[in-house]
Coordinates of N, CA and C in Angstrom, one line a residue:
X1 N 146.0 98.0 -7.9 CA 145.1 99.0 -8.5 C 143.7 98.4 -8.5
X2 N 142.6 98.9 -8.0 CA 141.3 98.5 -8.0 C 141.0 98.5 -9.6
X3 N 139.4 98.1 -9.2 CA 139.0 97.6 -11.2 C 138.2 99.1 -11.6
X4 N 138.2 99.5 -10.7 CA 137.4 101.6 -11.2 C 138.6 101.9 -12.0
X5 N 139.9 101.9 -11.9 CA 141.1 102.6 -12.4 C 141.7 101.4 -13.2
X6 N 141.6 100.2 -13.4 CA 142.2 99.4 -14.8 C 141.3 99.1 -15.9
X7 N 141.7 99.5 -16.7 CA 140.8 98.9 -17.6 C 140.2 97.5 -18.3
X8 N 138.9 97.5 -18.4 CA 138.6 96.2 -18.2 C 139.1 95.2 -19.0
X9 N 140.0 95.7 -20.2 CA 140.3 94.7 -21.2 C 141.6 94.4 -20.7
X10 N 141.8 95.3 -20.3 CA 143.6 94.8 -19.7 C 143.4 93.9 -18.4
X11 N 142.5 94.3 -17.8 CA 141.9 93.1 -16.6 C 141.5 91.8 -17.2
X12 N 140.9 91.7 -18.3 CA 140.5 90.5 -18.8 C 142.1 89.8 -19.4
X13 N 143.2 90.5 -20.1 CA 144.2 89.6 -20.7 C 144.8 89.1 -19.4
X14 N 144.5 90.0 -18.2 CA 145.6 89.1 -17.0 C 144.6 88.6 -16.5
X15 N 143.7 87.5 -17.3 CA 142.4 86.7 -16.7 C 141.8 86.9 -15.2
X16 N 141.1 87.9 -15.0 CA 140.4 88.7 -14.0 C 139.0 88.3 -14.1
X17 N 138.1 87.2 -13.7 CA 136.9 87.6 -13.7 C 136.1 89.1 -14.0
X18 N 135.3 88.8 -14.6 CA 134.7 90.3 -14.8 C 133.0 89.9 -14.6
X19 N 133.2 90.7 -13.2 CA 131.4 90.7 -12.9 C 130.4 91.2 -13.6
X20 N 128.9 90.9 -14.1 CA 127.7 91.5 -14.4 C 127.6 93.0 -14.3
X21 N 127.8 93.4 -12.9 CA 128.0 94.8 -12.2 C 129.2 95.4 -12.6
X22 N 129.8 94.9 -13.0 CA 131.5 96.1 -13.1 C 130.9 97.5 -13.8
X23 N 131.6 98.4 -13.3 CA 131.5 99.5 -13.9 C 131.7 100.1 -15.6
X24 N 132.8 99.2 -15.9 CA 133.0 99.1 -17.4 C 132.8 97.9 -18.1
X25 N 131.6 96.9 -17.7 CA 131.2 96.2 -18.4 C 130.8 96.6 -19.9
X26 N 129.9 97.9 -19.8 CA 129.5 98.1 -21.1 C 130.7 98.5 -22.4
X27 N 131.8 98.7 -21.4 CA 133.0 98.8 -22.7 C 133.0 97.5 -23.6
X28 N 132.5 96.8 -22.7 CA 132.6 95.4 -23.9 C 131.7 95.0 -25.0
X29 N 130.7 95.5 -24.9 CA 129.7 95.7 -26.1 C 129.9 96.7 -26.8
X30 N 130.4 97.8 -26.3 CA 130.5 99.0 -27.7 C 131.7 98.6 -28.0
X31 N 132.9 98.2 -27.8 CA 133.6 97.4 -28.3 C 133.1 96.4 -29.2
X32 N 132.6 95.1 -28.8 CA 131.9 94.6 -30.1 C 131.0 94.9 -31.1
X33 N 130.4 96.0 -30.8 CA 129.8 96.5 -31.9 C 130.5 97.0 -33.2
X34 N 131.9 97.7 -32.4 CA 132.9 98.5 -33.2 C 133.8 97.5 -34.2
X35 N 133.5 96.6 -33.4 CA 134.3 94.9 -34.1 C 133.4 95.0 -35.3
X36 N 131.6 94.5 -34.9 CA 131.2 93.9 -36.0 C 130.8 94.7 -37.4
X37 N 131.2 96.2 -37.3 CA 130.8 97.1 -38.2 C 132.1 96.6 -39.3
X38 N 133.1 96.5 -39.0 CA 134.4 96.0 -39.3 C 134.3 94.4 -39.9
X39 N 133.6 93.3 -39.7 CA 133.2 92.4 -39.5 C 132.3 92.4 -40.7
X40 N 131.2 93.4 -40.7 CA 130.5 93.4 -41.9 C 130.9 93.8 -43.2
X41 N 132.3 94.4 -43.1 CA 133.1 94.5 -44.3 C 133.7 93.6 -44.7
X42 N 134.5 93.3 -43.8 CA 135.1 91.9 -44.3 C 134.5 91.0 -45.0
X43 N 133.3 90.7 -44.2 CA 132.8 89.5 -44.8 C 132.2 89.4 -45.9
X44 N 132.3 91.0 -46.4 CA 131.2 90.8 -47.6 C 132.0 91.2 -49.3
X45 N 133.9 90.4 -48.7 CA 134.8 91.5 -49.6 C 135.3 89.8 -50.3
X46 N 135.3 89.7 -51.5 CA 136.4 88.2 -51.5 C 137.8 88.7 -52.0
X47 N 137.8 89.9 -51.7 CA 139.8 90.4 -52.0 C 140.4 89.9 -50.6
X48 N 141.6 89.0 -50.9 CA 142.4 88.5 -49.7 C 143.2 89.7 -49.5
X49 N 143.3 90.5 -50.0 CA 144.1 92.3 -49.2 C 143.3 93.2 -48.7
X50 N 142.1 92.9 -48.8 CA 140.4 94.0 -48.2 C 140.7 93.1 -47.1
X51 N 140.5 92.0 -47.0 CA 140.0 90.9 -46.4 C 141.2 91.1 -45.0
X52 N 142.5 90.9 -45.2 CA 143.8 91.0 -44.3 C 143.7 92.2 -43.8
X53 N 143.1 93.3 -44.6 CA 143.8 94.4 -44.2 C 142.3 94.6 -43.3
X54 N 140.8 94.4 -43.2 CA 140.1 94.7 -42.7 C 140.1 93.4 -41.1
X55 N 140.8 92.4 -41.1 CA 141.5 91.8 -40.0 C 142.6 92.8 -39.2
X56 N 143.4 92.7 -40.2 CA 144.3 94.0 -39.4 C 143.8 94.9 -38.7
X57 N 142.6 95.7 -38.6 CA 141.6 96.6 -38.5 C 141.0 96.0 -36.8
X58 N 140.9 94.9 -36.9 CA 140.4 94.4 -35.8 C 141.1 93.8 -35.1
X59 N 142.7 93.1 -35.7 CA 142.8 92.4 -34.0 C 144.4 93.7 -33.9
X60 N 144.0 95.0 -34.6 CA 144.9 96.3 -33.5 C 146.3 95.5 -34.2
X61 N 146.5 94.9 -35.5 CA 148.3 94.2 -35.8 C 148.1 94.0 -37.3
X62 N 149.8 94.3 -38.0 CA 149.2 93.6 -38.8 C 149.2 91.8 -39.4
X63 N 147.9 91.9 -40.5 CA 148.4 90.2 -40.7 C 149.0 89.9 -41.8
X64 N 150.0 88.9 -42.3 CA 151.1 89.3 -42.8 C 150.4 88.4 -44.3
X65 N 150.7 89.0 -45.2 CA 150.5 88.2 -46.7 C 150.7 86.9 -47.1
X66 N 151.0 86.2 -45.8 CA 151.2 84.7 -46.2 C 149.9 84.1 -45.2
X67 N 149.6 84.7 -44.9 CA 148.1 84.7 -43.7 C 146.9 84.6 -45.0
X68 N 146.2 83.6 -44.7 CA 144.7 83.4 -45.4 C 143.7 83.0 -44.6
X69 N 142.5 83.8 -45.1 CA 141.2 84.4 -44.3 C 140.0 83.8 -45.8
X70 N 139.7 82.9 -45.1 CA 138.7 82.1 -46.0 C 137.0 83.1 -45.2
X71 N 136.4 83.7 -45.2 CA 135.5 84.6 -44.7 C 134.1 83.2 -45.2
X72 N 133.2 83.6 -44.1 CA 132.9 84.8 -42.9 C 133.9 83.9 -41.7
X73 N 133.9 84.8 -41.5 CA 134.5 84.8 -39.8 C 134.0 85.7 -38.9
X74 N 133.7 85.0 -37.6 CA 133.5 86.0 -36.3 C 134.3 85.8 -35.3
X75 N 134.6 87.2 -34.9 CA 134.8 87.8 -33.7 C 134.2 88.6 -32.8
X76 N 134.4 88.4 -31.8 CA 133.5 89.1 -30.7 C 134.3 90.4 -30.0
X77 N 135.5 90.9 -30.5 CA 136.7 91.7 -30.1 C 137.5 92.0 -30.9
X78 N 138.7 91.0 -31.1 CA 139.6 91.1 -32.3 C 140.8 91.6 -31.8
X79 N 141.4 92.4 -30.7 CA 142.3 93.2 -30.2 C 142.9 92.1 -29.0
X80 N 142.3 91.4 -29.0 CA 143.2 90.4 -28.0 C 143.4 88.4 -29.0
X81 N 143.1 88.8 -30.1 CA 144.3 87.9 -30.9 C 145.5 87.8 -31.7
X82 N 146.0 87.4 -31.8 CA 147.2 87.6 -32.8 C 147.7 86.2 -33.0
X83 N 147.7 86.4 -34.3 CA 147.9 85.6 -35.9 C 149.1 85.5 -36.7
X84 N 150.1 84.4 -36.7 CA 151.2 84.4 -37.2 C 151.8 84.2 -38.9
X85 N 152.7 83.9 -39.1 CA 152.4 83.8 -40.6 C 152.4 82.8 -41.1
X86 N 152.3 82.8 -42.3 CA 151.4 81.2 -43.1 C 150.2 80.4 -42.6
X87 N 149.7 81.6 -41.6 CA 148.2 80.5 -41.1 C 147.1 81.1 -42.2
X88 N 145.9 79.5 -42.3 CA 145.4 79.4 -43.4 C 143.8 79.3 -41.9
X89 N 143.2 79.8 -42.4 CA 141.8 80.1 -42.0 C 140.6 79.9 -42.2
X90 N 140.3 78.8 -42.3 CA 139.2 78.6 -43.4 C 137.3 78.9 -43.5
X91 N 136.4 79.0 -43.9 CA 135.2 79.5 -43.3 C 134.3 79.3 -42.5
X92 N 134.1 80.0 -42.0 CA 132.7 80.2 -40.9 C 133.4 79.8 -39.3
X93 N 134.3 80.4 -39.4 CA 135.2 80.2 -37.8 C 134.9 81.4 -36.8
X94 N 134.3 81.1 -35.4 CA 133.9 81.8 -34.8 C 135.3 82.4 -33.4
X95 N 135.9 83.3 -33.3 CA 136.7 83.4 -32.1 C 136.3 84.4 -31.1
X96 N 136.2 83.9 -29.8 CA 136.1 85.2 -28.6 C 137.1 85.3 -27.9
X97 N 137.8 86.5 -28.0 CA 139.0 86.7 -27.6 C 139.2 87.5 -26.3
X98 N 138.4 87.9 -25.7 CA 138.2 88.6 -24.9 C 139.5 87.9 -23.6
X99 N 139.8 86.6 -23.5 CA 140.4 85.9 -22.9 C 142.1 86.1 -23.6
X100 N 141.8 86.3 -24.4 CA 143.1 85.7 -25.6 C 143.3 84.7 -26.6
X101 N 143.9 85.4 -27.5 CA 144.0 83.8 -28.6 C 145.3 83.9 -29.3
X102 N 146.2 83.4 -29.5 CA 147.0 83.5 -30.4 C 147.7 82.0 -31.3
X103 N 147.6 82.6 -32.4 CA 147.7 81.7 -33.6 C 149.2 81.6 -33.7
X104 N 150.1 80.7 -33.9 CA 151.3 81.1 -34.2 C 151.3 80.3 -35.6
X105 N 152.5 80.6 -36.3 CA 153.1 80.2 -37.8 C 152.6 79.1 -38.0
X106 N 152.3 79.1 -39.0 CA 152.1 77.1 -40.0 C 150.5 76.9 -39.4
X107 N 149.7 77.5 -38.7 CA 149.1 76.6 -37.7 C 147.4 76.4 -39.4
X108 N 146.6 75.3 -39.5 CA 145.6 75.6 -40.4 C 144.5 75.2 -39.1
X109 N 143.3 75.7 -39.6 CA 142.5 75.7 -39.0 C 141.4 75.4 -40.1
X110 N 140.1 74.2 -39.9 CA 139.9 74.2 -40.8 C 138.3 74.8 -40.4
X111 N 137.3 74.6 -41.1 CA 135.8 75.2 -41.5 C 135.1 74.8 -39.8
X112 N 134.6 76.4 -39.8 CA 133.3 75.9 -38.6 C 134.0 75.4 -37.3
X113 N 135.6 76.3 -36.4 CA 136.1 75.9 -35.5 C 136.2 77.4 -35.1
X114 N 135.6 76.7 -33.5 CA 135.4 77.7 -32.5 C 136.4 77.8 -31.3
X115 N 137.2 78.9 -31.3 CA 138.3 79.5 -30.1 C 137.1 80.6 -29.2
X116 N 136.7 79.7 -28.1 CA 135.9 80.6 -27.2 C 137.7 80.7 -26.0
X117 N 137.6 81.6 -26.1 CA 138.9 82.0 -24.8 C 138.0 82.7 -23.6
X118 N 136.6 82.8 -23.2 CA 136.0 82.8 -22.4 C 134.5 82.0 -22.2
X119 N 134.7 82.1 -21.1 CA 133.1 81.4 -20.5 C 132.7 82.0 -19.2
X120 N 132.2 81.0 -18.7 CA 131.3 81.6 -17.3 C 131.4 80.6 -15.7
X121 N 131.3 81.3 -14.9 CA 131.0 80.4 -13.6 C 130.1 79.1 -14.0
X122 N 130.1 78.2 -13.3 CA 128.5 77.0 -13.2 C 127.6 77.7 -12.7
X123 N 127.6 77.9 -11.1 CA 127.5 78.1 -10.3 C 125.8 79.4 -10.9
X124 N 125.0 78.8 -10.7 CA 123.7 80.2 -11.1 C 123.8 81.0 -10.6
X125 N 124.0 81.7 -9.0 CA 124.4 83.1 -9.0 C 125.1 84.1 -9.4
X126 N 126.5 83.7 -10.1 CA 127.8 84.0 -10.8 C 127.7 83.7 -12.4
X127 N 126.8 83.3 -12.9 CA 127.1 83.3 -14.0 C 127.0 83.9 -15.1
X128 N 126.3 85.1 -14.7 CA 126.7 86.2 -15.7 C 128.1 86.7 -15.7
X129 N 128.7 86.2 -14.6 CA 130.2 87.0 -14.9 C 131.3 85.8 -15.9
X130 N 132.0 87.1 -16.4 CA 133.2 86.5 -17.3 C 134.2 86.2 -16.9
X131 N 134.7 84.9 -17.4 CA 135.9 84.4 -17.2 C 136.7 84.0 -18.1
X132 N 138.1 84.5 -18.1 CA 139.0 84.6 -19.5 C 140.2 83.4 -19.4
X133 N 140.3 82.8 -20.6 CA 141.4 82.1 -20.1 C 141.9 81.9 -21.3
X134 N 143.0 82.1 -21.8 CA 144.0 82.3 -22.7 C 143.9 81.0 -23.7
X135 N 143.6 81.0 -25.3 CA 144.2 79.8 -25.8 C 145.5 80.6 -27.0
X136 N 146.0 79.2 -26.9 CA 147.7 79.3 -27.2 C 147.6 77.8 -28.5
X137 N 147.4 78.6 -29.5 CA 147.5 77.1 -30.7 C 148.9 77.9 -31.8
X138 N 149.7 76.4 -31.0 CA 151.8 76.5 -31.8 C 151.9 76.2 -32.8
X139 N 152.9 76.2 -33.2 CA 153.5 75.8 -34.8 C 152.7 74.6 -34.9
X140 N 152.4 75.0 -36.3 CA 152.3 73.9 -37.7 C 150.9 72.9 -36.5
X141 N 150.1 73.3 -35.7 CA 149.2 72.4 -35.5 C 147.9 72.6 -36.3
X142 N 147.1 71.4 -36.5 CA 146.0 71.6 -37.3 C 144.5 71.5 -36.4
X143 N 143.8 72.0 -36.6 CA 142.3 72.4 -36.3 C 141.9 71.8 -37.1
X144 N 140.8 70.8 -37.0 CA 140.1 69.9 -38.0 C 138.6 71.0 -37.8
X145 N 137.7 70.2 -38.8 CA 136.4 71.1 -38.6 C 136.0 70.7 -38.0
X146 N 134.8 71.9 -37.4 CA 134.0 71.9 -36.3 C 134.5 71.4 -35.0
X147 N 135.8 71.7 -35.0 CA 136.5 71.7 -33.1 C 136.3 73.0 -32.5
X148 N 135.9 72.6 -31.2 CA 135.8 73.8 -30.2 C 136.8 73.9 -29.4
X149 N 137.7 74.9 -29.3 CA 139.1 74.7 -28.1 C 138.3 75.8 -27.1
X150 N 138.1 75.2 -26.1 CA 137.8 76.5 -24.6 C 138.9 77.2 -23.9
X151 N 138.2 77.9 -23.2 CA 139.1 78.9 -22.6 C 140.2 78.2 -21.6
X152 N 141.7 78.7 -22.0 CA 142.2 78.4 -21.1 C 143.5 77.1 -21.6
X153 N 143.3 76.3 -23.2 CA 143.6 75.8 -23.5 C 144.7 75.6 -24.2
X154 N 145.7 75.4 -24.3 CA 147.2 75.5 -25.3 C 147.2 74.0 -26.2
X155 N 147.3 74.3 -27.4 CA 147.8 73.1 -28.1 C 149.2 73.3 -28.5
X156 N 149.8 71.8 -28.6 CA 151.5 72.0 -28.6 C 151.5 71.5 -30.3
X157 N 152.3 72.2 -30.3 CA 152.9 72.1 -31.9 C 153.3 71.1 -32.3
X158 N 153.0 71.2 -33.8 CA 152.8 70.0 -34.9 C 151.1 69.0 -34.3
X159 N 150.6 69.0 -33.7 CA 149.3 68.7 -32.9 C 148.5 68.6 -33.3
X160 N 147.8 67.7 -33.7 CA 146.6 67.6 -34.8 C 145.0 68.0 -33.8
X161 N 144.1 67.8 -34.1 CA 143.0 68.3 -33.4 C 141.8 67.6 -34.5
X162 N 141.6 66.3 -34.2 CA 140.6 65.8 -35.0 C 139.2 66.5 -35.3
X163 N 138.6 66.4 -35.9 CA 137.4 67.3 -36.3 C 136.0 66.7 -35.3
X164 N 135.8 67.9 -35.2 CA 134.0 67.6 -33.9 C 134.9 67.4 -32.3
X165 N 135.7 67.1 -32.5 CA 136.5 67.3 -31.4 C 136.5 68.5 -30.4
X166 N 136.1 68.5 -29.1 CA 136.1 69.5 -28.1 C 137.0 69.0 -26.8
X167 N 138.1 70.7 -26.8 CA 139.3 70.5 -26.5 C 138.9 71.4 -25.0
X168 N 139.3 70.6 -23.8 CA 138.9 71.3 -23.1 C 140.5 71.5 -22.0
X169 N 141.2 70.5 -22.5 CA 142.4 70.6 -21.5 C 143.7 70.8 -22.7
X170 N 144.8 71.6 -21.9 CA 146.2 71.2 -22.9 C 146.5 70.0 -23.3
X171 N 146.9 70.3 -24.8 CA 147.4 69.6 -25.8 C 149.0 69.4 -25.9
X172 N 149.5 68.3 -26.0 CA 151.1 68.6 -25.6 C 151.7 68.4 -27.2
X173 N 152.5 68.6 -27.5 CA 153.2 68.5 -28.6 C 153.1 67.0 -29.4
X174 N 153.3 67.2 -31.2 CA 153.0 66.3 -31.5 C 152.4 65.0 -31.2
X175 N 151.4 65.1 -31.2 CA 149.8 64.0 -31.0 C 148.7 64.4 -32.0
X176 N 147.4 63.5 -31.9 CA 146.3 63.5 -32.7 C 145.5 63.4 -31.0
X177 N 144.7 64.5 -31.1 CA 143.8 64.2 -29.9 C 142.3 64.3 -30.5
X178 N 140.9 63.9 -30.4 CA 140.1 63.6 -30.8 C 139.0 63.3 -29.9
X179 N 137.7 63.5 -30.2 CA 136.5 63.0 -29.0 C 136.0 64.2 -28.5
X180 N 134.8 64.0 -27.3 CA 134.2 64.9 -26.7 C 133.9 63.9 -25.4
X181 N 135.2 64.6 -24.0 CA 135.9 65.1 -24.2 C 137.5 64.9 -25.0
X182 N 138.6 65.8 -25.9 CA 139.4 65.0 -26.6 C 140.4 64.6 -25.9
X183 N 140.9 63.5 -26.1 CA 141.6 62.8 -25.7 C 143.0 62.2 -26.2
X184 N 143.9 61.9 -26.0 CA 144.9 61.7 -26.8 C 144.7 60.2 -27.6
X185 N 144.9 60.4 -29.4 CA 144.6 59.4 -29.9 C 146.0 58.6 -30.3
X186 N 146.6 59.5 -31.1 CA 147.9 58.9 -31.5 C 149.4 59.5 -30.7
X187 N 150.6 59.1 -31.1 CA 151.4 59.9 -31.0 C 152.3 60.6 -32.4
X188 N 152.7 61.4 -32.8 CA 153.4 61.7 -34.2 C 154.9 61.4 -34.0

């Protein structure tokens, strides 16, 4: 099926570059605008059931009562994450989902940690175009503050993620990986 007849967000979860030019590029800004109207409620509510149910609102599921949403939080979409239960969220965490993100059970994440699930070519001619690539963070791993996981990245469960840490490659189960770029420090 050409990209005139798929839609671009469904092109983006089965990580499709998406050119400058595409015809339904602009779905993706009135899309995020639609996010951040949503966004600006959230963030300005400290009820953890405004707070859940205005996440629910955005990533199209719901989030389950054992789920904590420490606000502000950004998203750039919201409809291409999903969040498991008992994850703890803590403030000023930035996610672009446009790629994918999903949170599964136990996972905490702590202050000021960025899930970019897309980026761009190097290459100067190409680099307005988007490229999506799935992050996958499993049971019970932790997100320390201020880590950045990029697109395309899986952390394995129980997996620690030292803080300032930028994670550019998979994470395999139980370890402490740490550094820029992170690297495997311990084993658990």
């Amino acid at each position: 099926m050409n990209a005139e007849h798929t839609d671009i967000f469904e092109r983006l979860r089965n990580g499709e570059t998406i050119g400058p030019n595409d015809p339904q590029a602009y779905k993706l800004r009135e899309a995020s605008y639609a996010t951040i109207k949503l966004l600006v409620q959230m963030n300005n509510s400290s009820d953890p059931d405004e707070i859940r149910n205005s996440l629910s609102q955005i990533t199209g599921t719901e989030i389950d009562k054992s789920t904590t949403v420490f606000t502000p939080l950004t998203i750039n979409y919201g409809k291409h994450t999903k969040i498991g239960k008992n994850v703890f969220i803590n403030f000023d965490c930035t996610f672009l989902d446009l790629g994918g993100i999903t949170i599964e059970d136990n996972v905490l994440i702590a202050p000021k940690v960025c899930l970019l699930s897309e980026g761009h070519p190097i290459s100067a001619e190409n680099r307005h175009s988007l490229v999506p690539g799935h992050i996958h963070i499993k049971k019970n791993a932790w997100i320390g503050a201020n880590v950045t996981i990029l697109s395309g990245v899986t952390i394995g469960e129980n997996s620690v993620i030292a803080a300032g840490a930028v994670v550019s490659k998979d994470v395999p189960d139980n370890v402490i990986v740490g550094g820029i770029p992170a690297k495997i420090i311990k084993s658990l």
